[in-house]
Coordinates of C-alpha atoms (C1' of nucleotides) in Angstrom, one line a residue:
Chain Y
X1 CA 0.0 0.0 0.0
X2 CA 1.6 3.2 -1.1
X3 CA 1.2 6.3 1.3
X4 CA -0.7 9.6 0.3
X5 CA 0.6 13.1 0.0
X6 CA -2.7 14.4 1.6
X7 CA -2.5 12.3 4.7
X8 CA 1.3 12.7 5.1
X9 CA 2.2 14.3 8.4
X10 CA 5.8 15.3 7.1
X11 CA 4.1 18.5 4.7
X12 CA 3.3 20.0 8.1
X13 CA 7.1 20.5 8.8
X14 CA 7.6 22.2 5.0
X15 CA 5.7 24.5 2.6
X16 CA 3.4 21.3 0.7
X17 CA 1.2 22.4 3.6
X18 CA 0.3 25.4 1.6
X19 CA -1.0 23.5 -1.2
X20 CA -4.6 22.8 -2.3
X21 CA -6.0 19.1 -2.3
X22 CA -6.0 19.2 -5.7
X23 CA -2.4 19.8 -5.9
X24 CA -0.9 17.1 -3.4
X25 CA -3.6 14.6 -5.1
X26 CA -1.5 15.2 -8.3
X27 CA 2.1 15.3 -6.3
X28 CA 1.0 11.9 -4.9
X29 CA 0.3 10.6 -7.9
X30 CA 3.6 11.0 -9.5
X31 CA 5.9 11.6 -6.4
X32 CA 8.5 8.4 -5.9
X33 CA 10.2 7.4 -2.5
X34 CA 13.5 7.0 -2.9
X35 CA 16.1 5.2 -0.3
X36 CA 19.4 6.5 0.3
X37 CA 22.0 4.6 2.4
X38 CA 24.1 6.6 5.2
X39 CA 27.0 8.1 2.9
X40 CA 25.0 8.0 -0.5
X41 CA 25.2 10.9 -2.5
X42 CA 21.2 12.1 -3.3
X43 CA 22.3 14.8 -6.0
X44 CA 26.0 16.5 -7.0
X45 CA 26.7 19.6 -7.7
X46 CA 27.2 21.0 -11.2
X47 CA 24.5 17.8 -12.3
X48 CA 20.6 18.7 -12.6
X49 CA 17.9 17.2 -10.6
X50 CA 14.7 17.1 -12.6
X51 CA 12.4 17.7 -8.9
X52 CA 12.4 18.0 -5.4
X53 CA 12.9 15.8 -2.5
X54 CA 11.1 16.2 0.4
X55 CA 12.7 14.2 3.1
X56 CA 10.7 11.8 4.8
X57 CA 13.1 10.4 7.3
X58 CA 17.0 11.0 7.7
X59 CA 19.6 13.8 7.9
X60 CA 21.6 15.3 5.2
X61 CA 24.3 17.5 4.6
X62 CA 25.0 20.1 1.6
X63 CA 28.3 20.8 0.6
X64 CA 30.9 22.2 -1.9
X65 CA 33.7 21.6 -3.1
X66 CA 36.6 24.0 -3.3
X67 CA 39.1 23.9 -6.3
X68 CA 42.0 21.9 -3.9
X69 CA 39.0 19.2 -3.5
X70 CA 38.5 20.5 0.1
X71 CA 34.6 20.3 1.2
X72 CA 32.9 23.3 2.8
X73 CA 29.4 22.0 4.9
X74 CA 27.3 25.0 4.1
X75 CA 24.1 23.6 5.7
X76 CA 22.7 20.6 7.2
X77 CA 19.1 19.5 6.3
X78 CA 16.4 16.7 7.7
X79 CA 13.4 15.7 8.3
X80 CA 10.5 17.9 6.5
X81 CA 13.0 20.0 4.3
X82 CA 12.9 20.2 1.1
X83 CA 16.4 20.1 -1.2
X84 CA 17.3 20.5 -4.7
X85 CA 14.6 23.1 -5.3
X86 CA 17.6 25.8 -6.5
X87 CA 18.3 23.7 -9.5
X88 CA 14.7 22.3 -10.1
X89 CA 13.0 25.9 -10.2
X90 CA 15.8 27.9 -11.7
X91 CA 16.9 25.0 -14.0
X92 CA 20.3 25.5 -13.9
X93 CA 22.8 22.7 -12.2
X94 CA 23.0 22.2 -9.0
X95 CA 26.1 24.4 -7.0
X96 CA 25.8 22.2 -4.0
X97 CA 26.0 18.3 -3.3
X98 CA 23.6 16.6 -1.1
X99 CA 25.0 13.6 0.7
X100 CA 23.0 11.4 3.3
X101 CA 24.7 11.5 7.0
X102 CA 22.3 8.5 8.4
X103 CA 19.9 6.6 6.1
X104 CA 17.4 9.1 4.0
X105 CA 13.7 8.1 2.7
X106 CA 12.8 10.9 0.3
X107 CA 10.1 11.7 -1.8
X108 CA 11.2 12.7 -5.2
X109 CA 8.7 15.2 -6.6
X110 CA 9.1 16.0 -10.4
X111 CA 10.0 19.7 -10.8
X112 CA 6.3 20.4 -13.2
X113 CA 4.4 19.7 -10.2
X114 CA 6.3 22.3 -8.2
X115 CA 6.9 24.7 -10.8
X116 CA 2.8 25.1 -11.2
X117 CA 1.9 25.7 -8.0
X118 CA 5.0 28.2 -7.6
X119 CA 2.7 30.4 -10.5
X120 CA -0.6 29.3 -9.4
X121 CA -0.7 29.3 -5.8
X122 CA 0.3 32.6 -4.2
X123 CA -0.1 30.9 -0.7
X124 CA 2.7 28.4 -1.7
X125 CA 5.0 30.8 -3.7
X126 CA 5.0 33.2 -0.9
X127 CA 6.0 30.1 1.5
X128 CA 8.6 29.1 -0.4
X129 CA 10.2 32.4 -1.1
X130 CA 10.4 32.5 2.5
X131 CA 12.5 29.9 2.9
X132 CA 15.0 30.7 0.5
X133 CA 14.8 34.0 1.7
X134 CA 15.7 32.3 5.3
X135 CA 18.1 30.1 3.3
X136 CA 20.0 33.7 2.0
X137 CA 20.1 35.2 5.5
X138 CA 21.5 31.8 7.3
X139 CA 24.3 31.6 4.6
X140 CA 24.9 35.0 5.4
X141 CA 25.4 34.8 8.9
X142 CA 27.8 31.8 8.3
X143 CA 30.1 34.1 6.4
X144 CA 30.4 36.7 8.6
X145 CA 30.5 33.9 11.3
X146 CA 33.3 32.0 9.7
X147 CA 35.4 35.4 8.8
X148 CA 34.9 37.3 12.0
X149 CA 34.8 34.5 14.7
X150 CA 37.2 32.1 15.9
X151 CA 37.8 28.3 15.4
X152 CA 37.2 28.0 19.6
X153 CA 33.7 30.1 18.4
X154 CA 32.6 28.5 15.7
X155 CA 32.9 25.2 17.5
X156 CA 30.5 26.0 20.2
X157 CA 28.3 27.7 17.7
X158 CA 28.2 24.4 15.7
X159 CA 27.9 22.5 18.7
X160 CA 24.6 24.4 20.0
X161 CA 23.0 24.3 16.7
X162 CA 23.3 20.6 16.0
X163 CA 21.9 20.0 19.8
X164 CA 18.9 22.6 18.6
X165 CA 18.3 21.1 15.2
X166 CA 18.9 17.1 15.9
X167 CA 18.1 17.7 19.3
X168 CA 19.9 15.5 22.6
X169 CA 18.4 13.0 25.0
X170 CA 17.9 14.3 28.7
X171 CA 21.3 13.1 29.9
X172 CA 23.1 15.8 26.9
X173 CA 24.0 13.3 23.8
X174 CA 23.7 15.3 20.7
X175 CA 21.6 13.2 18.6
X176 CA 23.3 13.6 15.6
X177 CA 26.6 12.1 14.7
X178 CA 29.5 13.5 12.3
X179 CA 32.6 12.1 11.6
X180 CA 35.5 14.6 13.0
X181 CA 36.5 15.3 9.4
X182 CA 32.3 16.6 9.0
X183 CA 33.0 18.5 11.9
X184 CA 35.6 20.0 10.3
X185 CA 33.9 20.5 7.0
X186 CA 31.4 22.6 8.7
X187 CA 33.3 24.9 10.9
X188 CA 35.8 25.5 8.4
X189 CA 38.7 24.5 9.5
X190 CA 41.0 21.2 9.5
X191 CA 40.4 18.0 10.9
X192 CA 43.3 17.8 13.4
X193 CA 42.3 21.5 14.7
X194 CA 38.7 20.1 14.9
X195 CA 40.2 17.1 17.0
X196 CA 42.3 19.6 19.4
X197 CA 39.4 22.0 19.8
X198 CA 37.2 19.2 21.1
X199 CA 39.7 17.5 23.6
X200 CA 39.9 21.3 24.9
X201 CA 36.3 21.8 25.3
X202 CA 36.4 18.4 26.8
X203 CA 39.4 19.1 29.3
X204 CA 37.4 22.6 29.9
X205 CA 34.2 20.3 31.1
X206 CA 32.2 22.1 28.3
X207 CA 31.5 18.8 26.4
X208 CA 31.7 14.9 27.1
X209 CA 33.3 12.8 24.2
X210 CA 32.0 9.3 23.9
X211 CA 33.3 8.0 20.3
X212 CA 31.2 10.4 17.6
X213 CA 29.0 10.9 20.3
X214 CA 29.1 14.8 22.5
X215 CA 27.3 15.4 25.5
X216 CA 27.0 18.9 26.3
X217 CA 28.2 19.5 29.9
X218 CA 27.7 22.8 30.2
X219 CA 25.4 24.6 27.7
X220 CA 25.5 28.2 29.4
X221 CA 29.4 27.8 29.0
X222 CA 29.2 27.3 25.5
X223 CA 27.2 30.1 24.6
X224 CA 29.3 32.6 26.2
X225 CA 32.3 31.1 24.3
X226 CA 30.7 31.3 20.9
X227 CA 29.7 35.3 21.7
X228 CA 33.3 35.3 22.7
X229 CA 32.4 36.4 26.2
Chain Q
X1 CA 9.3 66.7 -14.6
X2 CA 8.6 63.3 -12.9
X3 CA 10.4 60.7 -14.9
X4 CA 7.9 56.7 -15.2
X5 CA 8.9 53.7 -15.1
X6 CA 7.2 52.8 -18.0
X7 CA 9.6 54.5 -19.7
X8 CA 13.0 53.7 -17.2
X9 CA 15.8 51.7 -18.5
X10 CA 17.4 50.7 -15.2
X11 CA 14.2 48.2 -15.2
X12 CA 15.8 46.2 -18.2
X13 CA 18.9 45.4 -16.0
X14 CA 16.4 43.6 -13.1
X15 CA 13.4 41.7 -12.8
X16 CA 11.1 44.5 -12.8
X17 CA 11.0 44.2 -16.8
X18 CA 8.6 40.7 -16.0
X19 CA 6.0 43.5 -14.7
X20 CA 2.8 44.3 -17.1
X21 CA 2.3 48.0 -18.2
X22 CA -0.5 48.2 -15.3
X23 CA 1.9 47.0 -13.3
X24 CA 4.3 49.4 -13.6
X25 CA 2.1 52.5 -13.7
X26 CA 0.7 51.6 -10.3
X27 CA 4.4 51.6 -8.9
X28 CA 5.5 55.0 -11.4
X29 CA 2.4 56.5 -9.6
X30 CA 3.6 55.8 -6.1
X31 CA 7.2 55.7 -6.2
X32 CA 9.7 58.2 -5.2
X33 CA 13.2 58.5 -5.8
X34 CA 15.4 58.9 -3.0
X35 CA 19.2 60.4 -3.1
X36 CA 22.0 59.2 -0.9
X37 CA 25.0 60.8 -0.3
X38 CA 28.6 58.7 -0.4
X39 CA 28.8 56.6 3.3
X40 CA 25.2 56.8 4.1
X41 CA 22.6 54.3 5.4
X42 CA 20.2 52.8 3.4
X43 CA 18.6 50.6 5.6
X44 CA 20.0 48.8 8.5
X45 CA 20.1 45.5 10.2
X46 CA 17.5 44.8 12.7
X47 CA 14.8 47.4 11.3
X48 CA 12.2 46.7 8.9
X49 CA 12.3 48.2 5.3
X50 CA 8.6 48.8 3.9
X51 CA 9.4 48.3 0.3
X52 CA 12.0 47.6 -2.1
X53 CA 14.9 49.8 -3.7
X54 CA 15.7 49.6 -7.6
X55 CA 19.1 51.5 -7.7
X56 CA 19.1 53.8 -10.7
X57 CA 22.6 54.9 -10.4
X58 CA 25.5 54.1 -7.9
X59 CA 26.9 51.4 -6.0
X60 CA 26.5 49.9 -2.3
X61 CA 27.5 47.0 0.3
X62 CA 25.5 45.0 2.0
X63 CA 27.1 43.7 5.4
X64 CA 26.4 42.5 8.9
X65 CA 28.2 43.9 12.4
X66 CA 29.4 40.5 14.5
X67 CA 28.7 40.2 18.2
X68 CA 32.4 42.0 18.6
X69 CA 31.0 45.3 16.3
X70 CA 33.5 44.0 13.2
X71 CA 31.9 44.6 10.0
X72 CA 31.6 41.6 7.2
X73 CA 30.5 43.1 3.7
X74 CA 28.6 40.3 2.5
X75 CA 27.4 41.7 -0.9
X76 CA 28.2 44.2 -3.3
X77 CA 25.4 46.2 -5.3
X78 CA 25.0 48.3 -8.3
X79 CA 22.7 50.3 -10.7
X80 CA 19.8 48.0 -11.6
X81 CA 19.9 45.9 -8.2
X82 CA 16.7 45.4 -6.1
X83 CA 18.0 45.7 -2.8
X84 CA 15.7 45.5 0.5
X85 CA 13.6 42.6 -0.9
X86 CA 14.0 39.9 1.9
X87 CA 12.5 42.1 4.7
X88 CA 9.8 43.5 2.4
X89 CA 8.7 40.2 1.1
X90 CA 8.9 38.5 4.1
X91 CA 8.2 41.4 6.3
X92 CA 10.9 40.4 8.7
X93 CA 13.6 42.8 9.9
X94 CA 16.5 43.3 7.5
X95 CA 19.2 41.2 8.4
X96 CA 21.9 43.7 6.5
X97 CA 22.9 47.1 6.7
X98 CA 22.9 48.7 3.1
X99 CA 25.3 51.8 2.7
X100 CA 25.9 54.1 -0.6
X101 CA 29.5 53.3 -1.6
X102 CA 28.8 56.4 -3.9
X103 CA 26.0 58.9 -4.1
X104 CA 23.3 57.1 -4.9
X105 CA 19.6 57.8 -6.7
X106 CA 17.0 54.5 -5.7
X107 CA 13.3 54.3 -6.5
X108 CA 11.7 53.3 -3.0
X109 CA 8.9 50.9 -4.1
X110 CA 6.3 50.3 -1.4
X111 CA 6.2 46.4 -0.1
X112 CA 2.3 46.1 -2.3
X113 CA 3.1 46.8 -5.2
X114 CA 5.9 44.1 -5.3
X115 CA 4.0 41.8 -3.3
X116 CA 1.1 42.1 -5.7
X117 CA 2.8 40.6 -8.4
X118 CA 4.3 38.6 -7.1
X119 CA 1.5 36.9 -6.2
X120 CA 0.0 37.1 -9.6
X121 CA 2.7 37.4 -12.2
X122 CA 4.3 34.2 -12.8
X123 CA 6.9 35.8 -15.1
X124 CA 7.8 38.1 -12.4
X125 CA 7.9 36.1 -9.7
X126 CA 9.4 33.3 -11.1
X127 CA 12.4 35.8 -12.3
X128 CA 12.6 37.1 -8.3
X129 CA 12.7 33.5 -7.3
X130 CA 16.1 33.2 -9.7
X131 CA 17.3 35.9 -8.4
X132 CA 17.2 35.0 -4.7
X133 CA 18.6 31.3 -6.0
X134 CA 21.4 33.2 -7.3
X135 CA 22.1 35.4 -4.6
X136 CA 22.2 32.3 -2.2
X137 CA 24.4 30.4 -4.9
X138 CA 26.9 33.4 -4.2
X139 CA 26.6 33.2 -0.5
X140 CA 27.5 29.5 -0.5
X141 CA 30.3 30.3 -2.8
X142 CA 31.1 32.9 -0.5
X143 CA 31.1 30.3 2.4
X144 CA 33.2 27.7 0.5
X145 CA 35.7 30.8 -0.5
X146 CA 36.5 32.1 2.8
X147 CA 36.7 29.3 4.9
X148 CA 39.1 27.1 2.1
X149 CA 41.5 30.1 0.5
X150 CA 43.8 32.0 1.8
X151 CA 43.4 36.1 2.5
X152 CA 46.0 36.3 -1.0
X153 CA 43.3 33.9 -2.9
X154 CA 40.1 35.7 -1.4
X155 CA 42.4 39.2 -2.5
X156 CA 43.4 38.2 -6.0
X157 CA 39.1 37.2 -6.1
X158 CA 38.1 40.2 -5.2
X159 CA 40.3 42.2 -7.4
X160 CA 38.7 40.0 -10.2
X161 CA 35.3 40.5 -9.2
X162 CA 35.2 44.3 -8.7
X163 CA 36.6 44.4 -12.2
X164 CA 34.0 42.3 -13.9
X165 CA 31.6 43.8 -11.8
X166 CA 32.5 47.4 -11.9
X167 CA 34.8 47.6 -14.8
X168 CA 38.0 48.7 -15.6
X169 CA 39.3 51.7 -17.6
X170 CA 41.2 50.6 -21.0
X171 CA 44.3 51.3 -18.6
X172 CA 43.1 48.4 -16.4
X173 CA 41.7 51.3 -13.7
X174 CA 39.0 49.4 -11.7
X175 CA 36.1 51.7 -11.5
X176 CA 35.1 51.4 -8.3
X177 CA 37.2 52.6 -4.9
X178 CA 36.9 51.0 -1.8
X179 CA 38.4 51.9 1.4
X180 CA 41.5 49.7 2.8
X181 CA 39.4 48.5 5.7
X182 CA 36.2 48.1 3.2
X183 CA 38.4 45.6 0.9
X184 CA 39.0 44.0 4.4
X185 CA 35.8 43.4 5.4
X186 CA 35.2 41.9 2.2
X187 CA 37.7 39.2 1.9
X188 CA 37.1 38.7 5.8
X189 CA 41.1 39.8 7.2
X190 CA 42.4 42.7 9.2
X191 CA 42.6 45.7 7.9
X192 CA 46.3 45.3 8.1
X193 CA 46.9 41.9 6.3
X194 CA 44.6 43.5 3.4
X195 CA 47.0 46.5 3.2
X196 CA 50.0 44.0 3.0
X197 CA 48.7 41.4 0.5
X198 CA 47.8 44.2 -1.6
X199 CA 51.3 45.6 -0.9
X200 CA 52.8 42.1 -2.1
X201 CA 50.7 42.1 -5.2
X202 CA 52.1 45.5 -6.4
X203 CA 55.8 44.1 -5.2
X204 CA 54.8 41.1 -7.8
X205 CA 53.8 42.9 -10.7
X206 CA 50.2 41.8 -10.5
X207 CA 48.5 45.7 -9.7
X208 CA 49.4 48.8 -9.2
X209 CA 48.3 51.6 -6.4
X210 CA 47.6 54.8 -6.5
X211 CA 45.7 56.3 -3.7
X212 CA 42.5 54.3 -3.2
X213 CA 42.8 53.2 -7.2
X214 CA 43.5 49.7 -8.1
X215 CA 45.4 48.9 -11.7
X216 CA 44.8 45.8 -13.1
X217 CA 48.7 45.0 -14.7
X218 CA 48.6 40.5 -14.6
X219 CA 45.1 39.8 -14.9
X220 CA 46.0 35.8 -15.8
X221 CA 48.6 35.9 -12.5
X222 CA 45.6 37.2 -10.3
X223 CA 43.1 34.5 -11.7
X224 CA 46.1 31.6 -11.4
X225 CA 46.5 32.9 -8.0
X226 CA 42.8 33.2 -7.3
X227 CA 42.7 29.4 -7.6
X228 CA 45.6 28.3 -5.7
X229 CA 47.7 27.6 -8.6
Chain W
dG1 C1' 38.6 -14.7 15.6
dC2 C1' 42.4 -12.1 13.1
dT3 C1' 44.0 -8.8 9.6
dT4 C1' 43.6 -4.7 7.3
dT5 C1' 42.1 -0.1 6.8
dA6 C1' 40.2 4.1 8.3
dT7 C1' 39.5 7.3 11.9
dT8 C1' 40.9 9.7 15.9
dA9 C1' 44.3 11.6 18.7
dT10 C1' 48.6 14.0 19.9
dG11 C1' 53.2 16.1 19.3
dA12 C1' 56.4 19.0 16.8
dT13 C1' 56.9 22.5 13.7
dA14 C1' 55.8 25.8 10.1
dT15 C1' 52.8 29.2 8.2
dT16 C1' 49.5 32.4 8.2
dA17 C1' 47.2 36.1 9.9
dG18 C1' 46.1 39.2 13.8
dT19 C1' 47.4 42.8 17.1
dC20 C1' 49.8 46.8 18.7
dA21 C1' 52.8 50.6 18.0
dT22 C1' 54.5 54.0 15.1
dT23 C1' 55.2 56.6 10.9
dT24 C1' 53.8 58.4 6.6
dT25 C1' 50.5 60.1 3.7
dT26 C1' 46.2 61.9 2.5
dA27 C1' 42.1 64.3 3.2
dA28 C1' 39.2 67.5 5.8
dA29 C1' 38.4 71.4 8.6
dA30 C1' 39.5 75.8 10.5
Chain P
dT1 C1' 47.4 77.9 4.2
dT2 C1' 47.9 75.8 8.4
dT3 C1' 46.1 72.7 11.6
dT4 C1' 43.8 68.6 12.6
dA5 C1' 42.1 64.3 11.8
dA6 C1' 41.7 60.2 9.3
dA7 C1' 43.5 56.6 6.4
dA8 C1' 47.3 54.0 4.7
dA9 C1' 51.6 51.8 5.3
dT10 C1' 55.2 49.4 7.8
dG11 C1' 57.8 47.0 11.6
dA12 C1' 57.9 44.0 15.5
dC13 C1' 55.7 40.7 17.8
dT14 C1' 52.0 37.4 19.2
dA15 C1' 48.4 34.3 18.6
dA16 C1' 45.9 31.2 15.8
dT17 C1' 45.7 27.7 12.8
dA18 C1' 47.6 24.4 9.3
dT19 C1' 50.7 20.8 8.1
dC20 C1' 53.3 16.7 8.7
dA21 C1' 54.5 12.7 11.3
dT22 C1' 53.3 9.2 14.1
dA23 C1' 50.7 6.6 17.6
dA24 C1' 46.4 4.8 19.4
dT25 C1' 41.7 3.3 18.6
dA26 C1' 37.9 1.8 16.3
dA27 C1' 35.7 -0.2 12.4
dA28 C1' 35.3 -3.2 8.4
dG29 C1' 36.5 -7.2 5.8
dC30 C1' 37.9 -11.9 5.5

DNA sequence: GCTTTATTATGATATTAGTCATTTTTAAAA
DNA sequence: TTTTAAAAATGACTAATATCATAATAAAGC
C-alpha cells in the first residue's frame, strides 16, 4: 500500500502544507520514494535534478567543493526539508551536493508539479520564497560567522545548533553524529584542529566525548564562548 | 518633470522588466526617488524596510556587524539591483545594513506593489525566485571561498570581481574605490593583512596603487592565484 | 577470531594572519 | 594655508591555525 501526499504528516514541517488538495492529489500521484543509504550521495553539484525531494526520514548535509577538493558544509538538512529546489526551479545545475549522514527516505517530486503551483498558488509561492529567503540570510550569517569569529567560536556555535536542530536525550548526547573530518567541513577548519578544539572543550568540562558521540556539559558555558564572552 | 517607469531603463537590468504595463504604472504613480549621499545608510540590520529599492545609479554594500562590532561586507550592489527585498517580502527585519558606496539615486517601491505581483505574475515572480537562488548560490560560494582560501586567494578574487563587476578603464583602472578596511571586510582579514597582501601584489607585478585606485597590470597571475595555482 | 584499513588523537613545527605601535600620507576642517 | 584628523603603510611581535609525522583506537572485511 503506497502512502498519500494528503495524509502525510511530514508537509506539516515544510511548505506542501500550503498546497490545495487538488495539488498534493496530483504530487502523490507521481511523487516516488527514494532510499538512500548513510553516505549516499542524493544529487552532486554542477548535475541537474529534474524535482524536489522532500525528506521523509534522515539527515543530510550540503556541501561544496573548493578547487583543492576541500569540502565546505554549508548547511545541514532533515526531516520535513525540502532540497534541490535551486536547480529544479531555476533549471540550472546544482552548486551544492547533497549527501545522506544516516539513512534518508525521500520523496522525489518532479520539478512540473512544483513549478505550477510556484505560479498558481500565491499561498505556496510566498511560503517558499520565504524559505529561500531564510536560506539567503543563514548563509549569510555563516560568512560573517566563519570570517569574524574564531575556530574555539565556531565550534561552540556548531555544537549548540546541532543540539537545537537534531536535538539530545535528557542526559546531553547530541543526537546527531558526524565524523571529525564533517565537523571539520562545517566549521571550516581542519580536521586535526577540529580534534584539538574538542579535547579542549572536553578538558574545559564544556563537552563529554563518547566515540562520535558529544554530550554537552555545560550549555551556558558554551554560549558565552561562541559570543566570545 | 517626474520621470515613469514605463519609460526607465534601469528596469531592463532587473526583474522589474517581467512587470505588465498596469503594473508598472501603479508603482511609477507611487514611487519616489530617493538620493544618498557617499557613506550613508540605506537601511539597517534589525529594522524593517517597507518596500524595495531599484538603484538607478550608484553602488552599495550590503554587510552584517558581529557580536564584537567588526563589519563583514557580504554583498556588493549596483545600478539595476533590487535591494531591501527579503524584509519587504517576508516582512521580517532586514538582516543587513545597506550603505551608498557612492552617491546614490534609488526608487523606494512600497512592499504592495511588489507583493502584488508577485502573487499574480508568474513571469515576475518566477524571475525574483532566480534571483534570490542566485544570490544564495553566491553566498554559498562565499562560504566555500572564505573558509578554504587563503586572505592572498580571497584578494586576488576580489580584485577579479570588482573588475567584472565594476569595470576597468582601458588602462586596467577598476572603477570602483573601496576603502583599505572596506576591501578588508570583504575578503574577511584585518585591515592590516589587506594592506600587506595588496602591498605584495604590487611588489609582484600583478597591480598597481595609487591612492584608493587599483590597476589591473597581470590579470592571468591574479586568476592563477585566485585558484591556488 | 584475526587482519587490514580508516578514523581519531597527539606532538612538533611551520605558516598564516592578527594585534599593537609608530610613521607616513592623504584628506578634511578651520 | 595651516592645523587637525583620518587613512594607509610598515615594523615588530604574538596568537591562531595548518601541516606533517606518528601513535592509538575503532571499524570493516575476511
Amino acid at each position: 500500500m503506497m502512502s498519500r501526499c494528503e495524509q502525510c504528516l511530514i508537509k506539516e514541517f515544510n511548505n506542501l502544507n500550503a498546497l490545495s488538495k487538488e495539488e498534493l492529489k496530483q504530487i502523490s500521484d507521481s511523487k516516488d520514494v527514494h532510499v538512500f543509504k548513510k553516505g549516499e550521495v542524493i544529487f552532486s553539484e554542477g548535475k541537474f535534478v529534474s524535482g524536489v525531494y522532500c525528506i521523509k526520514d534522515g539527515v543530510c548535509k550540503s556541501s561544496q567543493l573548493n578547487a583543492n577538493g576541500k569540502e565546505q558544509i554549508v548547511k545541514f538538512t532533515k526531516k520535513g526539508d525540502l532540497i534541490g529546489y535551486q536547480s529544479a526551479i531555476t533549471n540550472e545545475a546544482n552548486t551544492i551536493t547533497v549527501t545522506a549522514l544516516s539513512d534518508v527516505a525521500a520523496c522525489f517530486i518532479p520539478q512540473e508539479l512544483i513549478k505550477k503551483p510556484l505560479d498558481e498558488n500565491a499561498k505556496f509561492s510566498t511560503a517558499m520564497f520565504k524559505t529561500v529567503c531564510s536560506d539567503l540570510k543563514e548563509a549569510n550569517n555563516a560568512i560573517t560567522n566563519i570570517s569574524t569569529n574564531t575556530v574555539h567560536q565556531r565550534m561552540a556555535d556548531l555544537i549548540l545548533f546541532l543540539k537545537d536542530t537534531y536535538g539530545a536525550t535528557d542526559a546531553g548526547v547530541i543526537k546527531i553524529q558526524l565524523s571529525r573530518k564533517e565537523i571539520a567541513s562545517s566549521v571550516g577548519t581542519a580536521t586535526e584542529s577540529a580534534i584539538r578544539v574538542l579535547s579542549t572543550f572536553k578538558k574545559d568540562g564544556l563537552i563529554d566525548l563518547t566515540g562520535k558521540s558529544i554530550t554537552i556539559i555545560d550549555e551556558e558555558g558554551l554560549k558565552r564562548l561562541a559570543e566570545g564572552i
